[in-house]
Structures are given as structure tokens and as C-alpha cells.
Short mmCIF file of N, CA and C in Angstrom, two decimals:
data_model
loop_
_atom_site.label_atom_id
_atom_site.label_comp_id
_atom_site.label_asym_id
_atom_site.label_seq_id
_atom_site.Cartn_x
_atom_site.Cartn_y
_atom_site.Cartn_z
N MET A 10 1.07 -1.22 -0.37
CA MET A 10 -0.20 -0.10 0.06
C MET A 10 0.69 1.27 0.00
N LYS A 11 0.63 1.98 -0.96
CA LYS A 11 1.38 3.48 -1.03
C LYS A 11 0.80 4.31 -0.32
N ARG A 12 1.74 5.31 0.33
CA ARG A 12 1.05 6.05 1.15
C ARG A 12 1.08 7.55 0.43
N GLU A 13 0.09 8.34 0.52
CA GLU A 13 -0.14 9.47 -0.18
C GLU A 13 0.95 10.64 0.31
N PRO A 14 1.40 11.53 -0.40
CA PRO A 14 2.23 12.70 -0.04
C PRO A 14 1.56 13.51 1.02
N ARG A 15 2.17 13.67 2.07
CA ARG A 15 1.72 14.83 2.71
C ARG A 15 1.27 16.45 2.48
N PRO A 16 0.30 16.97 2.62
CA PRO A 16 0.51 18.10 2.13
C PRO A 16 1.22 18.94 2.77
N LEU A 17 1.53 20.20 2.32
CA LEU A 17 2.44 21.17 2.83
C LEU A 17 1.99 21.88 3.64
N SER A 18 2.50 22.22 4.92
CA SER A 18 2.13 22.62 6.33
C SER A 18 1.67 24.34 5.84
N ALA A 19 1.08 25.04 6.53
CA ALA A 19 1.09 26.39 6.52
C ALA A 19 2.15 27.10 6.44
N ARG A 20 3.28 26.90 7.28
CA ARG A 20 4.39 27.75 7.01
C ARG A 20 5.14 27.44 5.51
N GLN A 21 5.27 26.08 5.29
CA GLN A 21 5.85 25.81 3.78
C GLN A 21 4.91 26.31 2.79
N GLU A 22 3.92 26.57 2.99
CA GLU A 22 3.05 27.00 1.86
C GLU A 22 3.48 28.80 1.90
N ALA A 23 3.43 29.28 2.83
CA ALA A 23 4.05 30.69 2.97
C ALA A 23 5.19 31.01 2.28
N VAL A 24 6.31 29.99 2.74
CA VAL A 24 7.75 29.99 2.22
C VAL A 24 7.62 30.13 0.59
N MET A 25 6.90 28.92 0.15
CA MET A 25 6.46 28.54 -1.25
C MET A 25 5.91 30.02 -2.10
N ALA A 26 5.18 30.59 -1.44
CA ALA A 26 4.50 31.80 -1.78
C ALA A 26 5.73 33.05 -2.01
N VAL A 27 6.17 33.20 -1.02
CA VAL A 27 7.39 34.15 -0.87
C VAL A 27 8.41 33.79 -2.01
N VAL A 28 8.73 32.74 -1.99
CA VAL A 28 9.86 32.23 -2.99
C VAL A 28 9.27 32.47 -4.47
N ARG A 29 8.02 31.87 -4.84
CA ARG A 29 7.58 32.20 -6.05
C ARG A 29 7.56 33.72 -6.39
N SER A 30 6.63 34.55 -5.73
CA SER A 30 6.63 35.75 -5.71
C SER A 30 7.89 36.41 -6.07
N TRP A 31 8.94 36.37 -5.25
CA TRP A 31 10.11 36.91 -5.42
C TRP A 31 10.80 36.46 -6.87
N ILE A 32 10.71 35.42 -7.16
CA ILE A 32 11.53 34.87 -8.33
C ILE A 32 10.58 35.52 -9.67
N ILE A 33 9.54 35.70 -9.65
CA ILE A 33 8.83 36.10 -10.69
C ILE A 33 9.09 37.72 -10.67
N GLU A 34 9.01 38.51 -9.59
CA GLU A 34 9.39 39.90 -9.68
C GLU A 34 10.86 40.40 -9.67
N ARG A 35 11.65 39.13 -9.25
CA ARG A 35 12.89 39.81 -9.36
C ARG A 35 13.88 38.95 -10.35
N GLY A 36 13.26 37.68 -10.49
CA GLY A 36 14.24 36.88 -11.48
C GLY A 36 15.25 35.74 -10.62
N HIS A 37 15.35 36.15 -9.47
CA HIS A 37 16.20 35.22 -8.53
C HIS A 37 15.49 35.10 -7.46
N GLY A 38 16.08 33.94 -6.46
CA GLY A 38 15.36 33.67 -5.27
C GLY A 38 15.75 34.79 -3.92
N PRO A 39 14.95 34.69 -3.20
CA PRO A 39 15.36 35.42 -2.11
C PRO A 39 16.06 34.97 -1.10
N THR A 40 16.83 35.52 -0.28
CA THR A 40 17.83 35.01 0.93
C THR A 40 16.94 34.70 2.05
N ILE A 41 17.74 33.72 2.87
CA ILE A 41 16.96 33.22 3.95
C ILE A 41 16.47 34.53 4.75
N ARG A 42 16.95 35.67 5.21
CA ARG A 42 16.89 36.73 5.84
C ARG A 42 15.55 37.15 5.17
N GLU A 43 15.29 37.33 4.11
CA GLU A 43 14.24 37.94 3.17
C GLU A 43 13.11 37.29 3.55
N ILE A 44 13.22 35.68 3.20
CA ILE A 44 12.24 34.89 3.51
C ILE A 44 11.75 35.09 4.87
N GLY A 45 12.71 35.13 5.79
CA GLY A 45 11.86 35.11 7.23
C GLY A 45 11.59 36.46 7.52
N ALA A 46 11.51 37.46 7.10
CA ALA A 46 11.05 38.86 7.18
C ALA A 46 9.51 38.80 6.75
N ARG A 47 9.36 38.02 5.53
CA ARG A 47 8.03 38.26 4.59
C ARG A 47 7.20 37.04 5.78
N VAL A 48 7.68 35.97 6.26
CA VAL A 48 6.74 35.08 6.79
C VAL A 48 6.70 34.92 7.97
N GLY A 49 7.47 35.82 8.85
CA GLY A 49 7.47 36.16 10.64
C GLY A 49 8.39 35.16 11.00
N LEU A 50 9.53 34.85 10.28
CA LEU A 50 10.17 33.72 11.09
C LEU A 50 11.74 34.57 11.29
N SER A 51 12.22 34.86 12.56
CA SER A 51 13.18 35.61 12.88
C SER A 51 14.52 34.83 13.04
N SER A 52 14.37 33.37 13.14
CA SER A 52 15.27 32.37 13.20
C SER A 52 15.93 31.79 11.52
N THR A 53 17.12 32.23 11.36
CA THR A 53 17.27 31.60 9.89
C THR A 53 17.56 30.29 9.69
N SER A 54 17.63 29.47 10.98
CA SER A 54 17.62 28.07 10.80
C SER A 54 16.18 27.52 10.56
N SER A 55 15.14 27.96 10.98
CA SER A 55 13.98 27.81 10.91
C SER A 55 13.65 27.75 9.32
N VAL A 56 13.98 28.83 8.77
CA VAL A 56 13.63 29.20 7.61
C VAL A 56 14.50 28.25 6.64
N ALA A 57 15.86 28.12 7.15
CA ALA A 57 16.55 26.92 6.28
C ALA A 57 15.98 25.55 6.08
N TYR A 58 15.36 25.26 7.44
CA TYR A 58 14.96 23.92 8.08
C TYR A 58 13.77 23.61 6.74
N GLN A 59 12.75 24.90 6.64
CA GLN A 59 11.65 24.85 5.80
C GLN A 59 12.00 24.70 4.40
N LEU A 60 13.22 25.37 3.91
CA LEU A 60 13.54 25.36 2.59
C LEU A 60 14.21 23.79 2.35
N ALA A 61 14.72 23.48 3.00
CA ALA A 61 15.24 22.24 3.07
C ALA A 61 14.19 21.08 2.86
N GLN A 62 13.04 21.42 3.61
CA GLN A 62 11.98 20.17 3.28
C GLN A 62 11.18 20.34 2.13
N LEU A 63 11.18 21.66 1.55
CA LEU A 63 10.62 21.76 0.29
C LEU A 63 11.84 21.36 -0.81
N GLU A 64 13.19 21.23 -0.56
CA GLU A 64 14.12 20.83 -1.73
C GLU A 64 14.07 19.43 -1.68
N LYS A 65 13.40 18.79 -0.39
CA LYS A 65 13.32 17.54 -0.41
C LYS A 65 12.06 16.99 -1.04
N ARG A 66 11.00 17.69 -1.33
CA ARG A 66 9.90 16.98 -1.69
C ARG A 66 9.79 17.35 -3.24
N GLY A 67 11.20 18.18 -3.59
CA GLY A 67 11.44 18.36 -5.02
C GLY A 67 10.41 19.60 -5.72
N LEU A 68 10.31 20.68 -4.66
CA LEU A 68 9.54 21.82 -5.14
C LEU A 68 10.33 22.95 -5.49
N ILE A 69 11.61 22.83 -4.87
CA ILE A 69 12.36 23.60 -5.09
C ILE A 69 13.88 23.18 -5.37
N SER A 70 14.83 23.84 -5.92
CA SER A 70 15.91 23.46 -5.94
C SER A 70 17.15 24.58 -6.01
N ARG A 71 17.94 24.48 -5.74
CA ARG A 71 19.28 25.42 -5.97
C ARG A 71 20.43 25.12 -6.91
N THR A 72 21.08 26.24 -7.27
CA THR A 72 21.97 25.89 -8.32
C THR A 72 23.28 26.13 -7.54
N GLY A 73 23.44 26.67 -6.61
CA GLY A 73 24.84 27.02 -5.83
C GLY A 73 24.62 26.61 -4.32
N ARG A 74 25.21 26.99 -3.31
CA ARG A 74 25.28 27.04 -2.14
C ARG A 74 24.13 27.80 -1.42
N GLU A 75 24.06 29.09 -1.73
CA GLU A 75 23.12 30.20 -1.07
C GLU A 75 21.86 29.80 -1.66
N TRP A 76 20.75 29.78 -0.70
CA TRP A 76 19.16 29.90 -1.03
C TRP A 76 18.79 30.79 -2.01
N SER A 77 19.52 31.81 -1.96
CA SER A 77 19.11 32.91 -3.10
C SER A 77 19.33 32.64 -4.25
N SER A 78 19.72 31.16 -4.85
CA SER A 78 20.00 30.81 -6.13
C SER A 78 19.21 29.37 -6.58
N CYS A 79 18.13 29.69 -5.34
CA CYS A 79 17.17 28.53 -5.75
C CYS A 79 16.06 28.91 -6.93
N ARG A 80 15.38 27.86 -7.24
CA ARG A 80 14.49 27.95 -8.44
C ARG A 80 13.29 27.02 -8.24
N LEU A 81 12.25 27.18 -8.87
CA LEU A 81 10.82 26.60 -8.52
C LEU A 81 11.13 25.37 -9.60
N GLU A 82 10.74 24.01 -8.83
CA GLU A 82 10.64 22.72 -9.88
C GLU A 82 9.19 22.36 -10.10
N THR A 83 9.22 21.67 -11.30
CA THR A 83 7.84 21.05 -11.25
C THR A 83 7.79 19.89 -10.59
N PRO A 84 6.88 19.81 -9.91
CA PRO A 84 6.92 18.42 -9.20
C PRO A 84 6.44 17.35 -9.88
N LYS A 85 7.54 16.44 -9.98
CA LYS A 85 7.29 14.91 -10.87
C LYS A 85 5.91 14.26 -10.33
N PRO A 86 5.24 13.62 -10.95
CA PRO A 86 4.05 12.81 -10.55
C PRO A 86 4.72 11.35 -9.82
N PRO A 87 3.83 11.07 -9.09
CA PRO A 87 4.14 9.63 -8.24
C PRO A 87 4.27 8.72 -9.26
N ARG A 88 5.32 8.08 -8.90
CA ARG A 88 5.71 6.55 -9.99
C ARG A 88 4.49 5.40 -9.15
N ARG A 89 4.37 5.15 -10.52
CA ARG A 89 3.07 3.50 -10.15
C ARG A 89 4.19 2.51 -9.84
N GLY A 90 3.66 1.68 -8.91
CA GLY A 90 4.40 0.52 -8.58
C GLY A 90 4.18 -0.64 -9.40
N LEU A 91 4.68 -1.86 -9.18
CA LEU A 91 4.43 -2.82 -10.14
C LEU A 91 2.96 -3.40 -9.77
#
């Protein structure tokens, strides 16, 4: 039996919205501090954790070490088992 992926948390939705709008407006990803300021997180490690979770889900990726190099990814459809 295959588990359905869990929906994004409210915090993850907020972070995704900031990343999406920032990339559309400016052509590059926001910094961790810029994301934190927009979603109300003062801890940069909390923002980095949320971004890592989104990256693990395949919703964003980054080309460099910095989160400002992140880009949106098209989620891949779930694979069908045998």
C-alpha cells in the first residue's frame, strides 16, 4: 500500500509563496533573511529547515550553495508501482 504525500504545512505554503513571488518579481530567489522577514520567522535556521523540506519534496532546487540561487521545480508525478 502506497502512502499519499502529506500536504504542505501552512508555514511551507507561506515560504513557497514568498519564493514564487520573489522569483517572478526579481528573477532570482530571496535570501533566508528576506524569506524570514516575509513569513514572520526571525530564526534563519527555521527558514533553512523549511527550505530544505521543500527541496527534499522536489518543489525547489538551488544551483549553488546559497538559497538565493533557488528555483522552482515542477513536481514529478508519483511513480506507479508494479
